[in-house]
PDB file of C-alpha atoms in Angstrom:
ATOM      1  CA  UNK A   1     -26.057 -14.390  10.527  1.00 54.00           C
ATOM      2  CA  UNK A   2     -25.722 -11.828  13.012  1.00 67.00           C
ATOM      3  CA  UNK A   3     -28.508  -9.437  13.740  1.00 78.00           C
ATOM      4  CA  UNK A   4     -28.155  -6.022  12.906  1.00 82.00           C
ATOM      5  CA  UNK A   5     -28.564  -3.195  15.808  1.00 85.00           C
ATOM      6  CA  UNK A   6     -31.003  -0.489  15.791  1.00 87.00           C
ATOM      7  CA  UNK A   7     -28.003   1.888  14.983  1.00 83.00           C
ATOM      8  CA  UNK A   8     -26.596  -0.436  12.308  1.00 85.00           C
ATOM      9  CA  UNK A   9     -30.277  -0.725  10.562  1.00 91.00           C
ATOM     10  CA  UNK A  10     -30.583   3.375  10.478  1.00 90.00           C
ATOM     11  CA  UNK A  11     -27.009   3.831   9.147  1.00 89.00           C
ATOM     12  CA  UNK A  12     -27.574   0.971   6.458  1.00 91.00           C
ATOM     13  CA  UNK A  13     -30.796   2.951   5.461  1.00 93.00           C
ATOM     14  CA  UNK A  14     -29.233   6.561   5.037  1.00 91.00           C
ATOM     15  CA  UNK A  15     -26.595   5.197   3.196  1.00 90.00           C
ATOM     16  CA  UNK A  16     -28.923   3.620   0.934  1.00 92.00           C
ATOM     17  CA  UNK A  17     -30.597   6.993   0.219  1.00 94.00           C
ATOM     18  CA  UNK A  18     -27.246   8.500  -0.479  1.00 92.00           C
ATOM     19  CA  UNK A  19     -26.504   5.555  -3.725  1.00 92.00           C
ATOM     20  CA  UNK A  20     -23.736   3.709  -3.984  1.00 92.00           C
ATOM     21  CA  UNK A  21     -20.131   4.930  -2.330  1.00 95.00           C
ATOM     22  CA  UNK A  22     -17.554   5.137  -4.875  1.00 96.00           C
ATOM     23  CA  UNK A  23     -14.666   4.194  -2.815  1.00 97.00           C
ATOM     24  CA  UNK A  24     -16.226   1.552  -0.433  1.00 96.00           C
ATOM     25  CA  UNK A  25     -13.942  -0.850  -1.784  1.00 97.00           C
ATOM     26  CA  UNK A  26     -11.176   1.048  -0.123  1.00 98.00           C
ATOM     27  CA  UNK A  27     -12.988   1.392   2.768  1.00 97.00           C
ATOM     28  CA  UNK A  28     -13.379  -2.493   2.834  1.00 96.00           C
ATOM     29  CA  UNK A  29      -9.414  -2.853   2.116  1.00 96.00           C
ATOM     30  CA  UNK A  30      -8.516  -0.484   5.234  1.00 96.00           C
ATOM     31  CA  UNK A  31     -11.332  -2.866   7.269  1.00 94.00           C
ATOM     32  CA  UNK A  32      -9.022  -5.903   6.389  1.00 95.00           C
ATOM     33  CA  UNK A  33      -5.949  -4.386   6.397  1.00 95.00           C
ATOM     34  CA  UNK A  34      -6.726  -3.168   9.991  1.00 92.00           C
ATOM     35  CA  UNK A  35      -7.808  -6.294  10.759  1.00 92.00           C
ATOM     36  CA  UNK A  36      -4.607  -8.351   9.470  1.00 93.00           C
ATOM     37  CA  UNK A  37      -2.029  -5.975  11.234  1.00 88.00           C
ATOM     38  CA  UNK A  38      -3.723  -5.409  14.501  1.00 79.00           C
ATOM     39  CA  UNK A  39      -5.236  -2.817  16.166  1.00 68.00           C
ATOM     40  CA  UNK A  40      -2.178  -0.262  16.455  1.00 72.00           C
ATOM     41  CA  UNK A  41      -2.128  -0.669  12.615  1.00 82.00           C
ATOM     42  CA  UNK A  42      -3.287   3.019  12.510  1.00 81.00           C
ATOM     43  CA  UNK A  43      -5.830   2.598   9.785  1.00 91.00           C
ATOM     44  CA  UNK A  44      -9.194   3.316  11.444  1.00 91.00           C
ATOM     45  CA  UNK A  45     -11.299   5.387   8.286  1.00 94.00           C
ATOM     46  CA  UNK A  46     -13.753   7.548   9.116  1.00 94.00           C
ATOM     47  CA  UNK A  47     -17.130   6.157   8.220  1.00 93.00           C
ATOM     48  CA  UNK A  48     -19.220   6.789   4.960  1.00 94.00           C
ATOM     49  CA  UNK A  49     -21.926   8.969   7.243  1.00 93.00           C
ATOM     50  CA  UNK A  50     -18.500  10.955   8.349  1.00 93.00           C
ATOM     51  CA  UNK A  51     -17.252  11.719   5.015  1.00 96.00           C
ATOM     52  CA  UNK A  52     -20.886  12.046   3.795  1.00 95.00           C
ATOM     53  CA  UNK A  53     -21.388  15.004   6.190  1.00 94.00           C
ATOM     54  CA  UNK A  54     -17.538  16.390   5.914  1.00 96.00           C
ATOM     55  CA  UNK A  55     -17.646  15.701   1.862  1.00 96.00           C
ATOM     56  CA  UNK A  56     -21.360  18.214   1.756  1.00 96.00           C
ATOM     57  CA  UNK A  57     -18.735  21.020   3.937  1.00 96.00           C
ATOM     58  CA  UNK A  58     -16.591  21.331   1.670  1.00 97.00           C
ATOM     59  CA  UNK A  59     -18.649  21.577  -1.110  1.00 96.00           C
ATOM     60  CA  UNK A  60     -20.988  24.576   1.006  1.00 95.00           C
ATOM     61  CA  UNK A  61     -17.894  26.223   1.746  1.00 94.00           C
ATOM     62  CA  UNK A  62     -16.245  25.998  -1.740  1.00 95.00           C
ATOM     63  CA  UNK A  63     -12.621  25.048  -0.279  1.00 96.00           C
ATOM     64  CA  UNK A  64      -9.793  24.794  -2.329  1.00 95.00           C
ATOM     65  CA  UNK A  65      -6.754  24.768  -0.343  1.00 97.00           C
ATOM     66  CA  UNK A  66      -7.461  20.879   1.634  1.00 98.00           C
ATOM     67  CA  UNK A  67      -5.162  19.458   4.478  1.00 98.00           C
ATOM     68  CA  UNK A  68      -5.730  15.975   5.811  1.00 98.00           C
ATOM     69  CA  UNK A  69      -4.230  14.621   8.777  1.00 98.00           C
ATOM     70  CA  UNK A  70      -4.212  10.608   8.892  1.00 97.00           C
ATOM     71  CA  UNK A  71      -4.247   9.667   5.273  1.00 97.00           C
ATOM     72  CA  UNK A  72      -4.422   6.020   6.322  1.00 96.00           C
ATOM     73  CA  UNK A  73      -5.387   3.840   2.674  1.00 98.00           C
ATOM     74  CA  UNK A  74      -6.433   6.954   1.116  1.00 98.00           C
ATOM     75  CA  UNK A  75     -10.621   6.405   1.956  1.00 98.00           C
ATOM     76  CA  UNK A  76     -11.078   9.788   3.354  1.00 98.00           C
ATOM     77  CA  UNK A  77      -9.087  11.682   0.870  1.00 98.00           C
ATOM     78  CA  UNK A  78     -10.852  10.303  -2.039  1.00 98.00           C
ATOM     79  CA  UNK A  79     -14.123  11.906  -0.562  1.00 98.00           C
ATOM     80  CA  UNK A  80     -12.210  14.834   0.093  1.00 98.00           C
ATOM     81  CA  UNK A  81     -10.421  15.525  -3.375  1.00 97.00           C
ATOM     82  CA  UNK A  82     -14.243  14.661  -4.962  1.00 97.00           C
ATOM     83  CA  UNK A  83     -15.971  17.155  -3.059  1.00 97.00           C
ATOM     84  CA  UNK A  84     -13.119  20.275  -3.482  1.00 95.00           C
ATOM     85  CA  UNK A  85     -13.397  22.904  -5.840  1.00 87.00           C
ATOM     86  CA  UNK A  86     -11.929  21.577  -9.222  1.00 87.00           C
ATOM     87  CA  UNK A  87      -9.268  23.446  -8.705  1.00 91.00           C
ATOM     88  CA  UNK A  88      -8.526  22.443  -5.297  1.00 93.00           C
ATOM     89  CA  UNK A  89      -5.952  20.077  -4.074  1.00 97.00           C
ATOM     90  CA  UNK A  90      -5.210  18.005  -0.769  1.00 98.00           C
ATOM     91  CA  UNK A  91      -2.232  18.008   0.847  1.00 98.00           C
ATOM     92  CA  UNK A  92      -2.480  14.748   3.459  1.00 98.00           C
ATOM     93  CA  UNK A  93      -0.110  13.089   6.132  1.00 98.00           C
ATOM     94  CA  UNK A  94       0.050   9.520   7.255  1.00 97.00           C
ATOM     95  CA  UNK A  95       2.744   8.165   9.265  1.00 94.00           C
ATOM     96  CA  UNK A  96       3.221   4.737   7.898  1.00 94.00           C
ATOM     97  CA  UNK A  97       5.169   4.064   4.731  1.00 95.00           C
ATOM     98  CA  UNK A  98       3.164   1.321   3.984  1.00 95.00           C
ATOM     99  CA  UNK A  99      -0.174   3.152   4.299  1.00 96.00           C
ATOM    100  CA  UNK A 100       1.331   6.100   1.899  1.00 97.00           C
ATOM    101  CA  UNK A 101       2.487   3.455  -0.863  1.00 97.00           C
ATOM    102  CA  UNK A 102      -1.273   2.042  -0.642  1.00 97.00           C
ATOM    103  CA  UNK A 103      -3.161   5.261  -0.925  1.00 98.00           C
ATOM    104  CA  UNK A 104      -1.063   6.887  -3.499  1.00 98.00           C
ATOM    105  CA  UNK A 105      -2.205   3.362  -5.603  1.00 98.00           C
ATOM    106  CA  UNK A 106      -5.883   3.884  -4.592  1.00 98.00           C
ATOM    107  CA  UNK A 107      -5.865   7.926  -5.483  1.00 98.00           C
ATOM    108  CA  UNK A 108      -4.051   7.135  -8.475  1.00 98.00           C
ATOM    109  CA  UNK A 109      -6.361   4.761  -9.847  1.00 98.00           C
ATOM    110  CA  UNK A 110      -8.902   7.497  -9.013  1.00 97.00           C
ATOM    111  CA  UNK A 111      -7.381   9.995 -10.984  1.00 96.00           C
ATOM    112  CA  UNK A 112      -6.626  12.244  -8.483  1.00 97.00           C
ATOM    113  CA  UNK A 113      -2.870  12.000  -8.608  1.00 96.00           C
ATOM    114  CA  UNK A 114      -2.855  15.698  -9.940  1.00 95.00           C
ATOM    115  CA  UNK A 115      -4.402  16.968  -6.998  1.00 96.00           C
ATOM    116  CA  UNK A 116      -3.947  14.703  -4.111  1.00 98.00           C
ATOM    117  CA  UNK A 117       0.093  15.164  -2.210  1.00 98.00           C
ATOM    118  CA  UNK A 118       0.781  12.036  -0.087  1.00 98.00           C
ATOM    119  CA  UNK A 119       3.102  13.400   2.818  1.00 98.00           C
ATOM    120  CA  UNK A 120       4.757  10.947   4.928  1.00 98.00           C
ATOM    121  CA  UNK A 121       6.108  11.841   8.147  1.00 97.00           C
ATOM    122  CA  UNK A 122       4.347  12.337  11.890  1.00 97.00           C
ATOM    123  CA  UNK A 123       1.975  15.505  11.768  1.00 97.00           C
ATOM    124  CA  UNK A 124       4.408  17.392  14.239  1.00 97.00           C
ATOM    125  CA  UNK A 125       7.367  17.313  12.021  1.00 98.00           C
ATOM    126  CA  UNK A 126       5.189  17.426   8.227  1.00 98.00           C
ATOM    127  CA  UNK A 127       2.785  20.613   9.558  1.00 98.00           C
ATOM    128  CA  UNK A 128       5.709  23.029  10.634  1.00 97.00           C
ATOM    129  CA  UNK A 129       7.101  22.676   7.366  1.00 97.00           C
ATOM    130  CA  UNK A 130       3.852  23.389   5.056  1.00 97.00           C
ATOM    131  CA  UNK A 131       2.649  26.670   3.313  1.00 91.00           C
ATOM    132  CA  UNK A 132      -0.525  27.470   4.447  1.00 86.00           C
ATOM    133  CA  UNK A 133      -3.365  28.831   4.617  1.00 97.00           C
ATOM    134  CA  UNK A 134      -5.575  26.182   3.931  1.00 98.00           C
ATOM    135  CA  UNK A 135      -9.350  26.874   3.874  1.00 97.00           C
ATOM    136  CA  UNK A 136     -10.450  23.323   5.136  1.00 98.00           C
ATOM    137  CA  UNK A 137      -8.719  20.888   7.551  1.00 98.00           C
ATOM    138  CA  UNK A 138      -9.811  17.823   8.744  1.00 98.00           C
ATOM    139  CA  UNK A 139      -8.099  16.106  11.462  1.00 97.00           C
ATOM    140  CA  UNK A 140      -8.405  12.219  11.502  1.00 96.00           C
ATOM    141  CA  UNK A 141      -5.413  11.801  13.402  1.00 93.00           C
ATOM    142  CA  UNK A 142      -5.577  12.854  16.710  1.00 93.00           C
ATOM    143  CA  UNK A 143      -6.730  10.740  19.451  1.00 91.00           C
ATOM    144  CA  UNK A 144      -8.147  10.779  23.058  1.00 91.00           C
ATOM    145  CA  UNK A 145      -6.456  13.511  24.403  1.00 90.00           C
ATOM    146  CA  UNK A 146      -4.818  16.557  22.924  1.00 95.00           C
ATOM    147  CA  UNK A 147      -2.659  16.221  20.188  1.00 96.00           C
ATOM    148  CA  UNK A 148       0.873  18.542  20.435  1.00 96.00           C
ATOM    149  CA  UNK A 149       0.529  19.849  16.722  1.00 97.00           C
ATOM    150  CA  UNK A 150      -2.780  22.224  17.533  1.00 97.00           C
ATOM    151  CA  UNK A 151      -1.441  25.230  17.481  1.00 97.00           C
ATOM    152  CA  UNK A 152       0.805  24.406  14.618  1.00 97.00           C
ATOM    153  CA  UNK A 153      -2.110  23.363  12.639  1.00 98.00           C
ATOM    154  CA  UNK A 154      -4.143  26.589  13.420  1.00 97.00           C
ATOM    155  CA  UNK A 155      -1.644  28.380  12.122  1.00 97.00           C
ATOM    156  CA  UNK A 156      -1.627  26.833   8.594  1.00 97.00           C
ATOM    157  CA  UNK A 157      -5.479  27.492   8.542  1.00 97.00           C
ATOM    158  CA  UNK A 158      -7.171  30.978   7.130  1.00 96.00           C
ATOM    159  CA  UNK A 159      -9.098  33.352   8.890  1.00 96.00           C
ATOM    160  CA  UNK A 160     -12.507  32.025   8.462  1.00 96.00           C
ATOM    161  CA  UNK A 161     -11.622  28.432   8.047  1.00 97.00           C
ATOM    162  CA  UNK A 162     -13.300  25.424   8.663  1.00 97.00           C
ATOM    163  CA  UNK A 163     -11.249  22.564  10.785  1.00 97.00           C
ATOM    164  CA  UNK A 164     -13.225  19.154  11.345  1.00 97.00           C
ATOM    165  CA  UNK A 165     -11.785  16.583  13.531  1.00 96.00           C
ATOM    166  CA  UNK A 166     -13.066  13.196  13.147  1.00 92.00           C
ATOM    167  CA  UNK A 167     -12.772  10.694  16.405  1.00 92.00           C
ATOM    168  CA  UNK A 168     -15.040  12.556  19.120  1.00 94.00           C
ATOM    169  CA  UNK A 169     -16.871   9.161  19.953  1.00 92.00           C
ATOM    170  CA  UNK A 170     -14.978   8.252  22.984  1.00 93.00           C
ATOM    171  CA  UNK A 171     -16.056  11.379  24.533  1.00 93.00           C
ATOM    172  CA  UNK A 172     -19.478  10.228  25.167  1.00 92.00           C
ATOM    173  CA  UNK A 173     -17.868   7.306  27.132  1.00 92.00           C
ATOM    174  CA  UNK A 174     -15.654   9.760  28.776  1.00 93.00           C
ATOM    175  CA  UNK A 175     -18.764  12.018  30.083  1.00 94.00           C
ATOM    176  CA  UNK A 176     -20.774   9.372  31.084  1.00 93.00           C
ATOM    177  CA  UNK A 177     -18.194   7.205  32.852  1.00 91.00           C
ATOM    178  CA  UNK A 178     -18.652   4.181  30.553  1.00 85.00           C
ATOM    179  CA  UNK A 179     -17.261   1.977  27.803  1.00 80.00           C
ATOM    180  CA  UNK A 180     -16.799  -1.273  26.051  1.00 84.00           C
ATOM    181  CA  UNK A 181     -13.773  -0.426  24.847  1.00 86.00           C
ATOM    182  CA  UNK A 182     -10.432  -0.055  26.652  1.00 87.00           C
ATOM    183  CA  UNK A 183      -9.602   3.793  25.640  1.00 89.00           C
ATOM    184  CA  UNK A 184      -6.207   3.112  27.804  1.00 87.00           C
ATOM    185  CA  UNK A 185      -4.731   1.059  24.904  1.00 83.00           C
ATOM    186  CA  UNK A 186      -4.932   4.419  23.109  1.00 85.00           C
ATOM    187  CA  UNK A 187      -3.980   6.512  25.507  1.00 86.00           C
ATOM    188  CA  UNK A 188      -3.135   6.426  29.210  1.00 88.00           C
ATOM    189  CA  UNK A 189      -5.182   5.307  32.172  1.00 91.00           C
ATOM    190  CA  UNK A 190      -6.933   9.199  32.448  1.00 93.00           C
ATOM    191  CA  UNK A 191      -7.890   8.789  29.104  1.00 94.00           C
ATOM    192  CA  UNK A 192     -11.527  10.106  30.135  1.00 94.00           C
ATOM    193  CA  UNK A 193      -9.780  13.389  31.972  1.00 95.00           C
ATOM    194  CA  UNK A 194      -7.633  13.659  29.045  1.00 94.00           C
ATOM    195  CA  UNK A 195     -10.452  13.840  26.258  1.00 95.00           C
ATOM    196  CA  UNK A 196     -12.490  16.453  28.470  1.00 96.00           C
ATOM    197  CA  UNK A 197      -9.706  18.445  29.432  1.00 96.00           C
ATOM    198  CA  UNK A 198      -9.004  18.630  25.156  1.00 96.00           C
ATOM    199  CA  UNK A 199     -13.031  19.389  24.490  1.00 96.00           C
ATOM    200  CA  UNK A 200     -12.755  22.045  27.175  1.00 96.00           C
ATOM    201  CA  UNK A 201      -9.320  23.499  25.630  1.00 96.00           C
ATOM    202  CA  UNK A 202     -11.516  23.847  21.951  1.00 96.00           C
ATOM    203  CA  UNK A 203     -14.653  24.783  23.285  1.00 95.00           C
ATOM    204  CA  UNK A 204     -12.774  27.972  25.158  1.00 96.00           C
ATOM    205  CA  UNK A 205      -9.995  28.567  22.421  1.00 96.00           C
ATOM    206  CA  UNK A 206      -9.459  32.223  21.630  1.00 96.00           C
ATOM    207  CA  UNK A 207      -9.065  31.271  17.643  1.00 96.00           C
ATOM    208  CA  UNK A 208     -12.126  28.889  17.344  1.00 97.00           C
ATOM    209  CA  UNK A 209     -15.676  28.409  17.558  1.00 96.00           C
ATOM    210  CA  UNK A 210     -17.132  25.404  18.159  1.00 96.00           C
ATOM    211  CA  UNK A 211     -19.308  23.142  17.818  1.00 95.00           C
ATOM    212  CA  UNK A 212     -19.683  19.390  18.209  1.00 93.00           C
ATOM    213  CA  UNK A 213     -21.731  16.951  16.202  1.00 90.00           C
ATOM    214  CA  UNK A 214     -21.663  13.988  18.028  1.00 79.00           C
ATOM    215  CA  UNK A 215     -20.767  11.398  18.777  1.00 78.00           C
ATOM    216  CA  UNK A 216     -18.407  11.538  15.741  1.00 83.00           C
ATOM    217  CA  UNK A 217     -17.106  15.076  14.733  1.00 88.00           C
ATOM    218  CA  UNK A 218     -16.114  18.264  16.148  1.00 91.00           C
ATOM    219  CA  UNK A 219     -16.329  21.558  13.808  1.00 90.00           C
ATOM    220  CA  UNK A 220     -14.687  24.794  14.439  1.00 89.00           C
ATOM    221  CA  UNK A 221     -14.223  27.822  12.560  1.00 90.00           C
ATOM    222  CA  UNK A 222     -10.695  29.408  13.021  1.00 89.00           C
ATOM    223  CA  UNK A 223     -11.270  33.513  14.203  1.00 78.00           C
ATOM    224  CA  UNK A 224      -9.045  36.485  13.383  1.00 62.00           C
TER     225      UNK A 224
END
């Protein structure tokens, strides 16, 4: 049995004060499925601290109007459609035909088929042709370096909104000129000027403030 690191021991622990996660067995599917399809699969959920922190945003900010972007098995949205308003509704976007048919079985047998919208498609052709304004977005898709949709995603956002983007933990690699992990694969070789040059283009944004809660999440809040 493999040990467990000091990281892995503290994250076991908070989730064990939070209870039991209602759609870990979805998480565990998009593990395997992941893991049977390779790494490019695409499905790479956010983890149950993630969505526990994103889930307690939406419910402090009351949002109705929801966009997702990488709907991957449907993990993330499930949190997301729990924690709205009850008269809320998601709107979310995943790539891979596959991955839609799978999460529109998993947020079906949720019951959130009245208020979840499966949209399949890349983000840069699915957000230019959505009605905002949404009052919470949270962007699991992008990663490593800037993705082209940005301003096209700002756009469907309100005036006070709250955009969270998941995937901020190779930046700490980035910074401190290490890793583990071959960021190239998901990027180019300059993946590390890349993911700086992106925090840099957020942090100084005209239409956002920011702030990051690392290693995992970035939060901004979308200006007049």
């Amino acid at each position: 049995m493999t040990q467990q690191s000091d990281s892995e021991r503290l994250s076991s622990y908070v989730l064990g004060l939070y209870g039991e996660d209602p759609y870990a067995h979805v998480y565990r599917a998009s593990e395997e499925h992941r893991e049977a399809h390779g790494e490019q699969c695409g499905v790479y959920p956010s983890s149950p601290l993630s969505m526990r922190l994103v889930s307690l945003l939406i419910r402090a900010t009351a949002a109705k109007r929801i966009l997702e972007i990488g709907c991957g098995l449907g993990y993330s949205a499930l949190h997301l459609a729990a924690a709205a308003d009850p008269d809320g509704s998601l709107d979310t976007i995943d790539r891979f035909p596959q991955h839609v048919s799978l999460a529109l079985d998993n947020v079906s047998a949720a019951g959130f088929s009245q208020r979840v919208r499966i949209l399949e498609g890349e983000a840069d052709d699915v957000l230019p042709t959505l009605s905002g304004p949404y009052d919470f977005v949270f962007d699991d898709g992008w990663f490593v370096q800037e993705p082209d949709y940005l301003e096209t995603m700002l756009d469907v956002m309100r005036p006070g909104g709250l955009l969270v983007m998941s995937n901020w933990f190779p930046l700490e690699d980035a910074v401190l000129g290490r890793s583990d992990i071959d960021w190239a694969g998901f990027s180019e070789p300059d993946w590390a000027d890349r993911i700086q040059a992106y925090a840099r283009k957020l942090a100084t944004h005209p239409r956002l403030h920011l702030a990051f809660a690392l290693p995992r999440l970035g939060l901004a809040v979308k200006t007049r």
